[in-house]
Coordinates of C-alpha atoms and ligand atoms in Angstrom, one line a residue:
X1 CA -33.6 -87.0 22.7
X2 CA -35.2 -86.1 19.5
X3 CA -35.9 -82.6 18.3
X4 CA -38.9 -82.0 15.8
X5 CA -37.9 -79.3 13.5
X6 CA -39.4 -76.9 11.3
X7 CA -36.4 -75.6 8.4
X8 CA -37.5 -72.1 7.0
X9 CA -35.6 -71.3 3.8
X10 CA -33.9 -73.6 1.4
X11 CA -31.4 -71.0 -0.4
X12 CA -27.8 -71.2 0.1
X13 CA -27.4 -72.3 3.7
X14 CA -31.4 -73.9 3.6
X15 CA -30.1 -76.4 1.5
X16 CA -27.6 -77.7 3.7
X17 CA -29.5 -77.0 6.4
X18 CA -32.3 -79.8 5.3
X19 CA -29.6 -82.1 4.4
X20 CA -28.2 -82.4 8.0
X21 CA -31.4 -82.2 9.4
X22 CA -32.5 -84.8 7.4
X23 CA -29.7 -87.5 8.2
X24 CA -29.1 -86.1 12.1
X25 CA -30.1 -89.0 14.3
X26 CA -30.9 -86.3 16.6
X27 CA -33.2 -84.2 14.6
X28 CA -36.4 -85.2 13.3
X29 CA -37.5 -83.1 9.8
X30 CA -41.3 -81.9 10.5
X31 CA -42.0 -79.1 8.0
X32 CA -40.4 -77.0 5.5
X33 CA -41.1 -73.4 4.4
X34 CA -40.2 -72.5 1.5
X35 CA -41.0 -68.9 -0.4
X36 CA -40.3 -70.0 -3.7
X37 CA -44.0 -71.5 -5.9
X38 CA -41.8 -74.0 -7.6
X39 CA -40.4 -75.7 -4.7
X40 CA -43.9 -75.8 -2.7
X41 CA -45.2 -79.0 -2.8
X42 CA -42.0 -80.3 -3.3
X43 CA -40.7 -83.5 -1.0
X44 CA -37.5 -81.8 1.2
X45 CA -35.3 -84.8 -0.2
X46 CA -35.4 -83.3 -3.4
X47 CA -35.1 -79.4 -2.7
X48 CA -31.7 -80.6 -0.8
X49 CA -30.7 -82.9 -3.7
X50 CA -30.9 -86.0 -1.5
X51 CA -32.2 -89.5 -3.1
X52 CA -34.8 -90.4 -0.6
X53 CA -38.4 -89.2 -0.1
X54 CA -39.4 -87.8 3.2
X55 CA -42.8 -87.3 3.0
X56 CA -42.7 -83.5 4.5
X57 CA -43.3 -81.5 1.6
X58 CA -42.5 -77.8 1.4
X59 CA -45.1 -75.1 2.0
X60 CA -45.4 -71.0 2.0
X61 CA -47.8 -71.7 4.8
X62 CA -46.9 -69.8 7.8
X63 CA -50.2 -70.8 9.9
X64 CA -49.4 -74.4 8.6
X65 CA -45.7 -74.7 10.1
X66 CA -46.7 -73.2 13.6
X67 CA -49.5 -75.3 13.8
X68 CA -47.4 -78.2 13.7
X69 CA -45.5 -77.2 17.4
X70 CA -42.1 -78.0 16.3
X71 CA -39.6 -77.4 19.2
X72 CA -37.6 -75.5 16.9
X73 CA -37.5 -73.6 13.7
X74 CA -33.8 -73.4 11.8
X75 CA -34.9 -70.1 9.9
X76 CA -32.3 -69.2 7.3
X77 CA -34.5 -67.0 4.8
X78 CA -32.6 -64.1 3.4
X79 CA -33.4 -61.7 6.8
X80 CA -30.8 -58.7 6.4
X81 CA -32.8 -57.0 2.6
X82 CA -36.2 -57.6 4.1
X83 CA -36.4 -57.0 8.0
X84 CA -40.0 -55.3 7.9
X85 CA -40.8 -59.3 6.5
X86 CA -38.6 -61.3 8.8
X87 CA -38.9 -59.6 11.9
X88 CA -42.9 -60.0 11.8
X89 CA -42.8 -63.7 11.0
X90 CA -39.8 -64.4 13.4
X91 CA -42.1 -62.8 16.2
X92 CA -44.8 -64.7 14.5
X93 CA -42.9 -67.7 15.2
X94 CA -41.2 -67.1 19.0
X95 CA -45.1 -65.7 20.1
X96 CA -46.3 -69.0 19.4
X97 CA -44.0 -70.9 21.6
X98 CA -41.3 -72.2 19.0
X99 CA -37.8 -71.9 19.7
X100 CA -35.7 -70.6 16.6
X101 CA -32.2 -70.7 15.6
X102 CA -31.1 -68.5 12.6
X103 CA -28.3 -67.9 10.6
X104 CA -30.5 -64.4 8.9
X105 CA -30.7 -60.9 10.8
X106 CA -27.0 -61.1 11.6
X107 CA -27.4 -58.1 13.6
X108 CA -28.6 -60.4 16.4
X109 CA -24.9 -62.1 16.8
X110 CA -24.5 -59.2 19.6
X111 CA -28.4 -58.8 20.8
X112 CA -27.9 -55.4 22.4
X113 CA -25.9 -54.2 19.1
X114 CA -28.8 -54.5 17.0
X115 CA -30.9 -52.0 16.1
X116 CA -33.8 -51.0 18.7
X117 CA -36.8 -51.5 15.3
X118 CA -35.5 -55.4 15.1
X119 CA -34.4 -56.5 18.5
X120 CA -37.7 -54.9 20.5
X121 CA -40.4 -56.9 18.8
X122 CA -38.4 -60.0 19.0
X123 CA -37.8 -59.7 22.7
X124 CA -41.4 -58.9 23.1
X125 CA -42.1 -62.1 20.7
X126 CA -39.8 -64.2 23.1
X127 CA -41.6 -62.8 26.4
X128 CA -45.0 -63.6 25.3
X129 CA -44.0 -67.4 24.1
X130 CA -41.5 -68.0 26.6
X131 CA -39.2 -69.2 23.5
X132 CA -35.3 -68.4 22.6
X133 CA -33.8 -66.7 19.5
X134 CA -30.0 -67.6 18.9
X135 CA -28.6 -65.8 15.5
X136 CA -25.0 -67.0 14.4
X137 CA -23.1 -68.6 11.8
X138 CA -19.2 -68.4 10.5
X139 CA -18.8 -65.5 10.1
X140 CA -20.1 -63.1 11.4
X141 CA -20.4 -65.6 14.6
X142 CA -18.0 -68.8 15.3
X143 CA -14.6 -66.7 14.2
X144 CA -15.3 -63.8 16.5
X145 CA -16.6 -65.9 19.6
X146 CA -14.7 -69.5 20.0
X147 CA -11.7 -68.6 17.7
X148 CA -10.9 -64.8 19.9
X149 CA -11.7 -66.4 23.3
X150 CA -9.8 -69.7 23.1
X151 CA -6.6 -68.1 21.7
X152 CA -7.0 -65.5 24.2
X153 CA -6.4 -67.9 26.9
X154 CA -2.8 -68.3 26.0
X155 CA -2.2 -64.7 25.6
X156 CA -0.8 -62.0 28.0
X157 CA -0.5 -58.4 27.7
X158 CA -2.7 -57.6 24.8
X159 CA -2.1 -55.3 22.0
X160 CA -5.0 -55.8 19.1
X161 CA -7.2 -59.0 18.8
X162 CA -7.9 -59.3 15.1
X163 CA -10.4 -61.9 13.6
X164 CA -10.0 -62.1 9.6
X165 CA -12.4 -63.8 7.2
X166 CA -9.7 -64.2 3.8
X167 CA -11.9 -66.2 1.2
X168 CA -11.9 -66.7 -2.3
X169 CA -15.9 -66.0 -3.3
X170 CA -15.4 -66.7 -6.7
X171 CA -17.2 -70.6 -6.3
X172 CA -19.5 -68.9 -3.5
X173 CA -23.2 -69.2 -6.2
X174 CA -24.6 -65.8 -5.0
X175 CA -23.7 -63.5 -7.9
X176 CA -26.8 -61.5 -7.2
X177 CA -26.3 -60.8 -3.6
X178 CA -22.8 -60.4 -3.3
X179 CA -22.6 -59.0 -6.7
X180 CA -25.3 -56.2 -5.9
X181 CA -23.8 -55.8 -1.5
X182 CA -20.3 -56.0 -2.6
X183 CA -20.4 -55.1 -6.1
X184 CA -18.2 -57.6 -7.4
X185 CA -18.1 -57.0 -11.3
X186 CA -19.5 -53.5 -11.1
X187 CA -17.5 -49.9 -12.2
X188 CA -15.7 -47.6 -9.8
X189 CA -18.8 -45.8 -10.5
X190 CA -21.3 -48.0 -8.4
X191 CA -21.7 -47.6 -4.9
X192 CA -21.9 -50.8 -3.4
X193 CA -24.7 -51.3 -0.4
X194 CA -21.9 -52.5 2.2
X195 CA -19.6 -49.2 2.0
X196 CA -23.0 -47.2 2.7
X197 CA -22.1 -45.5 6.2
X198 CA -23.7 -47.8 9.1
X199 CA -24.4 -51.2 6.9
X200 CA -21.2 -53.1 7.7
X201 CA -21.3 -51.4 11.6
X202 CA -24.7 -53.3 11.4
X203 CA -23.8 -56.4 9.8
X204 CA -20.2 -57.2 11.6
X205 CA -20.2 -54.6 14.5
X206 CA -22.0 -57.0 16.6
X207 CA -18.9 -59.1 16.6
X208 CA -16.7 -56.8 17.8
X209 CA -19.3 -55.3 20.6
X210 CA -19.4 -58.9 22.0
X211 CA -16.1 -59.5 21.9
X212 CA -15.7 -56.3 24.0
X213 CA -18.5 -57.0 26.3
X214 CA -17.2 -60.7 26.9
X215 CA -13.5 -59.1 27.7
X216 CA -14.9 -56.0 29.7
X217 CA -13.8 -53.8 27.2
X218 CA -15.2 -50.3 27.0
X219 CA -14.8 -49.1 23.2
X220 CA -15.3 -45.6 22.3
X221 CA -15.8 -45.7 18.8
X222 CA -16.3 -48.9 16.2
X223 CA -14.9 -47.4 13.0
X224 CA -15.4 -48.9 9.6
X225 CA -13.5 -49.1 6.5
X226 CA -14.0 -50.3 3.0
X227 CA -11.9 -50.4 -0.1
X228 CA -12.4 -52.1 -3.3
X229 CA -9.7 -53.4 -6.1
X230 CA -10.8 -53.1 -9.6
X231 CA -9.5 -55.6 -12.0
X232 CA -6.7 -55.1 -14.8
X233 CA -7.6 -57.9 -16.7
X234 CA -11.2 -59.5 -17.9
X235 CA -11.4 -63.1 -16.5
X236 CA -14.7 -65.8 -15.4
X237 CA -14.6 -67.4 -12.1
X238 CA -17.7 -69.8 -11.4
X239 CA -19.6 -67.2 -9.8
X240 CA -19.3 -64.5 -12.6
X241 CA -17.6 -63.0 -15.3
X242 CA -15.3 -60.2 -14.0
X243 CA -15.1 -57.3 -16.8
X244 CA -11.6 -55.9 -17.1
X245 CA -11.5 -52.3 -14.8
X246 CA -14.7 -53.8 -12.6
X247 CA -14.5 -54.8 -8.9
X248 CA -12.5 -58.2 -8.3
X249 CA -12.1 -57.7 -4.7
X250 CA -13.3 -56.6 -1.4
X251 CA -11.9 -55.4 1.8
X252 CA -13.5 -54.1 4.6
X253 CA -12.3 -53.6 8.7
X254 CA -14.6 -53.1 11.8
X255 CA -12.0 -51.5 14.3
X256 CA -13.2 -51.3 18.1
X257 CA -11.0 -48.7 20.2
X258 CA -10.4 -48.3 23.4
X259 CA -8.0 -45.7 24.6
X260 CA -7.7 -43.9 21.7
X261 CA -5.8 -47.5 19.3
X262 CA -7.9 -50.8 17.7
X263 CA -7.8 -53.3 20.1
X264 CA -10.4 -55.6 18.6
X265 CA -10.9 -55.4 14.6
X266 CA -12.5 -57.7 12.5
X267 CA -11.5 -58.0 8.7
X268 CA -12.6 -59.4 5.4
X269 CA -10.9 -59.8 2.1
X270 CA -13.5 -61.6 -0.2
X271 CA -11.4 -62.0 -3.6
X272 CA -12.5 -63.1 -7.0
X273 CA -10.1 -65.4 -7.7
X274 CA -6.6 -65.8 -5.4
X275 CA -4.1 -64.2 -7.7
X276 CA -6.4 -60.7 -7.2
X277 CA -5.5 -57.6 -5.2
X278 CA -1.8 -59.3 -3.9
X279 CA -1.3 -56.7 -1.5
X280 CA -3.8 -57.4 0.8
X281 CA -4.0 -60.1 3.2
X282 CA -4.5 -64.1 1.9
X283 CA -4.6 -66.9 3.0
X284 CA -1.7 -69.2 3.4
X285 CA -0.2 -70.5 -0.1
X286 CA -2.5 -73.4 -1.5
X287 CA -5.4 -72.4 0.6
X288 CA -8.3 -70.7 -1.2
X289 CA -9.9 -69.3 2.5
X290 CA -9.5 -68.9 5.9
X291 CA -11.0 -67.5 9.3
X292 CA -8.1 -66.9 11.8
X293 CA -7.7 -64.7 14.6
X294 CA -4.6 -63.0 15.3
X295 CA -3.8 -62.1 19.0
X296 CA -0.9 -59.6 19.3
X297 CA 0.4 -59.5 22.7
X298 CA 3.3 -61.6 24.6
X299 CA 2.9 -63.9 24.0
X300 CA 1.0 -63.4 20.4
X301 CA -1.3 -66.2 19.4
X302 CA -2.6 -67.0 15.8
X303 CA -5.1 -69.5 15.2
X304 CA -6.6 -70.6 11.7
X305 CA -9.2 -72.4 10.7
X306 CA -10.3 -74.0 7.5
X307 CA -13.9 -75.2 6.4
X308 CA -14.3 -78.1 3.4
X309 CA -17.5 -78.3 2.4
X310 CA -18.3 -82.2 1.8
X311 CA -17.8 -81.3 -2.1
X312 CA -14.4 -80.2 -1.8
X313 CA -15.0 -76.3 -2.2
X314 CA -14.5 -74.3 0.7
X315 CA -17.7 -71.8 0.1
X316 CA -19.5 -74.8 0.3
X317 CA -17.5 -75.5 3.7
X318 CA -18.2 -71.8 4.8
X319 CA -22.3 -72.5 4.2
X320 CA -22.1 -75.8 6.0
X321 CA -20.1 -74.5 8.8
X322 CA -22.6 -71.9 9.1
X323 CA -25.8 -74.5 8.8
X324 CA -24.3 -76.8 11.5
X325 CA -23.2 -73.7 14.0
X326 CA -26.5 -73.3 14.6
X327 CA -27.9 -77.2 14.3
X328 CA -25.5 -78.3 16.6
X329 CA -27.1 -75.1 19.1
X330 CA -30.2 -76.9 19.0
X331 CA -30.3 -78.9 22.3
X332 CA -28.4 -75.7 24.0
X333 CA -31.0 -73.3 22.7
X334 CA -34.0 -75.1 23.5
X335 CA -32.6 -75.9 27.4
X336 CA -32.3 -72.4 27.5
X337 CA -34.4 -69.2 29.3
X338 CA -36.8 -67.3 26.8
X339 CA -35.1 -64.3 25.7
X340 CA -32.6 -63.5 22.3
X341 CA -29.1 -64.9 23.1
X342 CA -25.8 -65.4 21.9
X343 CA -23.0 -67.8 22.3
X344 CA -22.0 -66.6 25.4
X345 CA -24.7 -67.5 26.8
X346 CA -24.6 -71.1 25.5
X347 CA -22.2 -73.9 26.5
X348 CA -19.9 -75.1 24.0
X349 CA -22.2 -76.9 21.5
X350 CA -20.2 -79.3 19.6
X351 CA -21.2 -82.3 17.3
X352 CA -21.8 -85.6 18.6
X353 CA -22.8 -86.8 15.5
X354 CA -19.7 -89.6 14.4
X355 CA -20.6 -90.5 10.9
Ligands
NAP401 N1 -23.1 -65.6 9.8 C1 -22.7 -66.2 8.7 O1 -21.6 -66.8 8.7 C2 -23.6 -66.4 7.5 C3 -23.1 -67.0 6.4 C4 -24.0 -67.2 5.3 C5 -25.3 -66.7 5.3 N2 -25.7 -66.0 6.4 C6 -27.1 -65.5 6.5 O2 -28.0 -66.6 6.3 C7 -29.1 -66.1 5.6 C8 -29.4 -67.0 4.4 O3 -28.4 -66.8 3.5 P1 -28.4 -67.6 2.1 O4 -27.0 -67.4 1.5 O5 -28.9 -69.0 2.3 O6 -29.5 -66.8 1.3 P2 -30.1 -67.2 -0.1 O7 -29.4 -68.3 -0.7 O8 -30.3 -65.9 -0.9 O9 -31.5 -67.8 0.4 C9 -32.6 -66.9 0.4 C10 -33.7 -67.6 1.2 O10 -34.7 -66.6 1.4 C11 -35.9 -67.0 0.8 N3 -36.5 -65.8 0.2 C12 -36.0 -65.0 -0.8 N4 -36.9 -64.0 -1.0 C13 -37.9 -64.1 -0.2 C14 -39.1 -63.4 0.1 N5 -39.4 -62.3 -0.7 N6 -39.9 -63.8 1.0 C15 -39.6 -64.9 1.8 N7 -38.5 -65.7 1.6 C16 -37.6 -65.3 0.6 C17 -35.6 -68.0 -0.2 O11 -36.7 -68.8 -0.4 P3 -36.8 -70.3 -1.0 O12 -36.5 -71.2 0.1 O13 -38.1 -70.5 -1.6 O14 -35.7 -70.4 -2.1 C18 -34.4 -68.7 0.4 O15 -34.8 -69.7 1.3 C19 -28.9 -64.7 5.3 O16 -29.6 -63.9 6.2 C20 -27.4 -64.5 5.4 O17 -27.0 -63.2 5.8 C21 -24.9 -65.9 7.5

């Protein structure tokens, strides 16, 4: 079967989002929002670098898209800076009927962890259109759903379940995001959005309240933790220059107690550049990322995985992955009961799409 979709967005994940939508033998490319007045009226093929012509051109059209009854919108707009925006045009989109999987608002990865101002409406939006939200992606998402639960299954006797993301960012091309929410390349002196108390609870907490719910854990506290290493040296990486004494390099921990110790935690080290801040955890030798969960227990179990994006570059990988996590969801997603869900709730939803 053939599923006519609507892609909202064509940033970072958009555009790979329209290229696999566009060459799926399963997905049929309908419409295509885009915010930017440049790329309106633009053929998809060429906001996705792809030499063809489509014949769906993009549009800021909201009524436009909806009107064309797609089964299923792939929204990836920038959701977590502007949620009085998204969360009144995702409702927009569920009240009429349409099915959406996203990678924004990834406070939805965990529905009941999100905040009551952002899930409510939705649900309501669902309810009234009898249509299904799924939210996921890398990371948060696949690392701290399939990767905890399958290596769980050989474990016994569990200590601490830990799910790290460990990724070079310096060829991710999103200097003014993750410059301004990490403050990569800023002074000690800025305060970096994602240390602000509650922002990465709300951003990556979701992961470890599923994780909890799925195990029939009771946490009594998620606590969070960020540190930042500052740079001894001046040096450019693709994404920015890094001035000597400014932030190279992030680390932050979401650790779920029970009983009074972390038994689920989920960890990042985003580095500019491999050689930077050595003391924290990397990624094995000649590896420039990776997303592996640690089970300690007896027996422990480690598993790692590695994205490579069709260019070669693992960022690249990391926005693919996180394009086709919820692509592949499509048929899952729109078999499923109105309401906002998560991958619990969804059969495994692998590719069947051999090149
Ligand atoms: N869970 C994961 O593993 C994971 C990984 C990566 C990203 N994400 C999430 O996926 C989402 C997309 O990320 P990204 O890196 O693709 O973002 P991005 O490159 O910054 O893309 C921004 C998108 O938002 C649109 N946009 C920007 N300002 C807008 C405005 N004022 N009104 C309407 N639309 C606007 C842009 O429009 P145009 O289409 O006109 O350019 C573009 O499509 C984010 O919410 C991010 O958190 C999740």
């Amino acid at each position: 079967m053939s599923y006519r979709v609507v892609q909202w967005g064509t940033g970072n994940v958009g555009f790979h989002s329209l290229r696999h939508i566009i060459q799926h033998p399963d997905l049929e490319l309908v419409g295509v929002h885009a915010h930017n007045p440049k790329k309106q009226g633009q053929d998809a093929a060429i906001l996705c670098d792809l030499e063809l012509e489509t014949g769906v051109t993009a549009t800021g059209d909201v009524e436009s898209l909806i009107a064309l009854k797609p089964d299923v919108v792939s929204y990836t707009i920038k959701g977590e800076t502007r949620p009085h925006e998204t969360v009144p045009e995702l409702a927009q989109i569920l009240s009429a009927g349409i099915d959406v999987v996203s990678t924004a608002m990834i406070f939805l990865v965990h529905p009941a962890h999100a905040d009551a101002s952002v899930r409510e409406p939705l649900e309501e939006a669902c309810r009234a259109g009898g249509s299904t939200l799924y939210v996921n992606g890398i990371d948060p998402g696949f690392s701290g759903d399939v990767l905890p639960t399958t290596a769980l299954q050989l474990a016994d006797q569990v200590e601490e379940v830990r799910v790290q993301e460990l990724v070079d960012y310096s060829t991710y091309e999103d200097p003014e995001f993750t410059g301004v929410m990490f403050g990569f390349g800023r002074p000690e002196s800025y305060s970096p959005p994602l240390g602000f108390p509650g922002v990465l609870r709300a951003g990556w907490g979701g992961m470890v309240t599923l994780l909890a719910r799925e195990l029939g854990i009771e946490l009594d506290e998620v606590e969070e933790r960020f540190d930042r290493f500052f740079t001894e040296k001046a040096y450019d990486t693709p994404m920015m220059h890094v001035e000597k004494g400014t932030c190279a390099a992030v680390r932050f921990q979401l650790l779920g107690y029970a009983k009074g110790r972390p038994v689920i935690v989920t960890e990042h080290v985003n580095r500019l550049g491999h050689e930077t801040a050595p003391d924290w955890p990397s990624p094995p030798v000649g590896r420039p990322g990776v997303h592996r969960c640690v089970v300690r227990g007896n027996p422990s179990v480690e598993i790692e995985c590695f994205v490579t994006g069709g260019d070669g570059d693992h960022n690249s990988g990391g926005v693919q992955a996180t394009a086709m996590r919820v692509l592949n969801a499509i048929p899952a997603v729109c078999d499923h009961a109105p309401g906002i869900i998560d991958s619990f709730d969804l059969p495994y939803t692998p590719s069947r799409n051999f090149a």
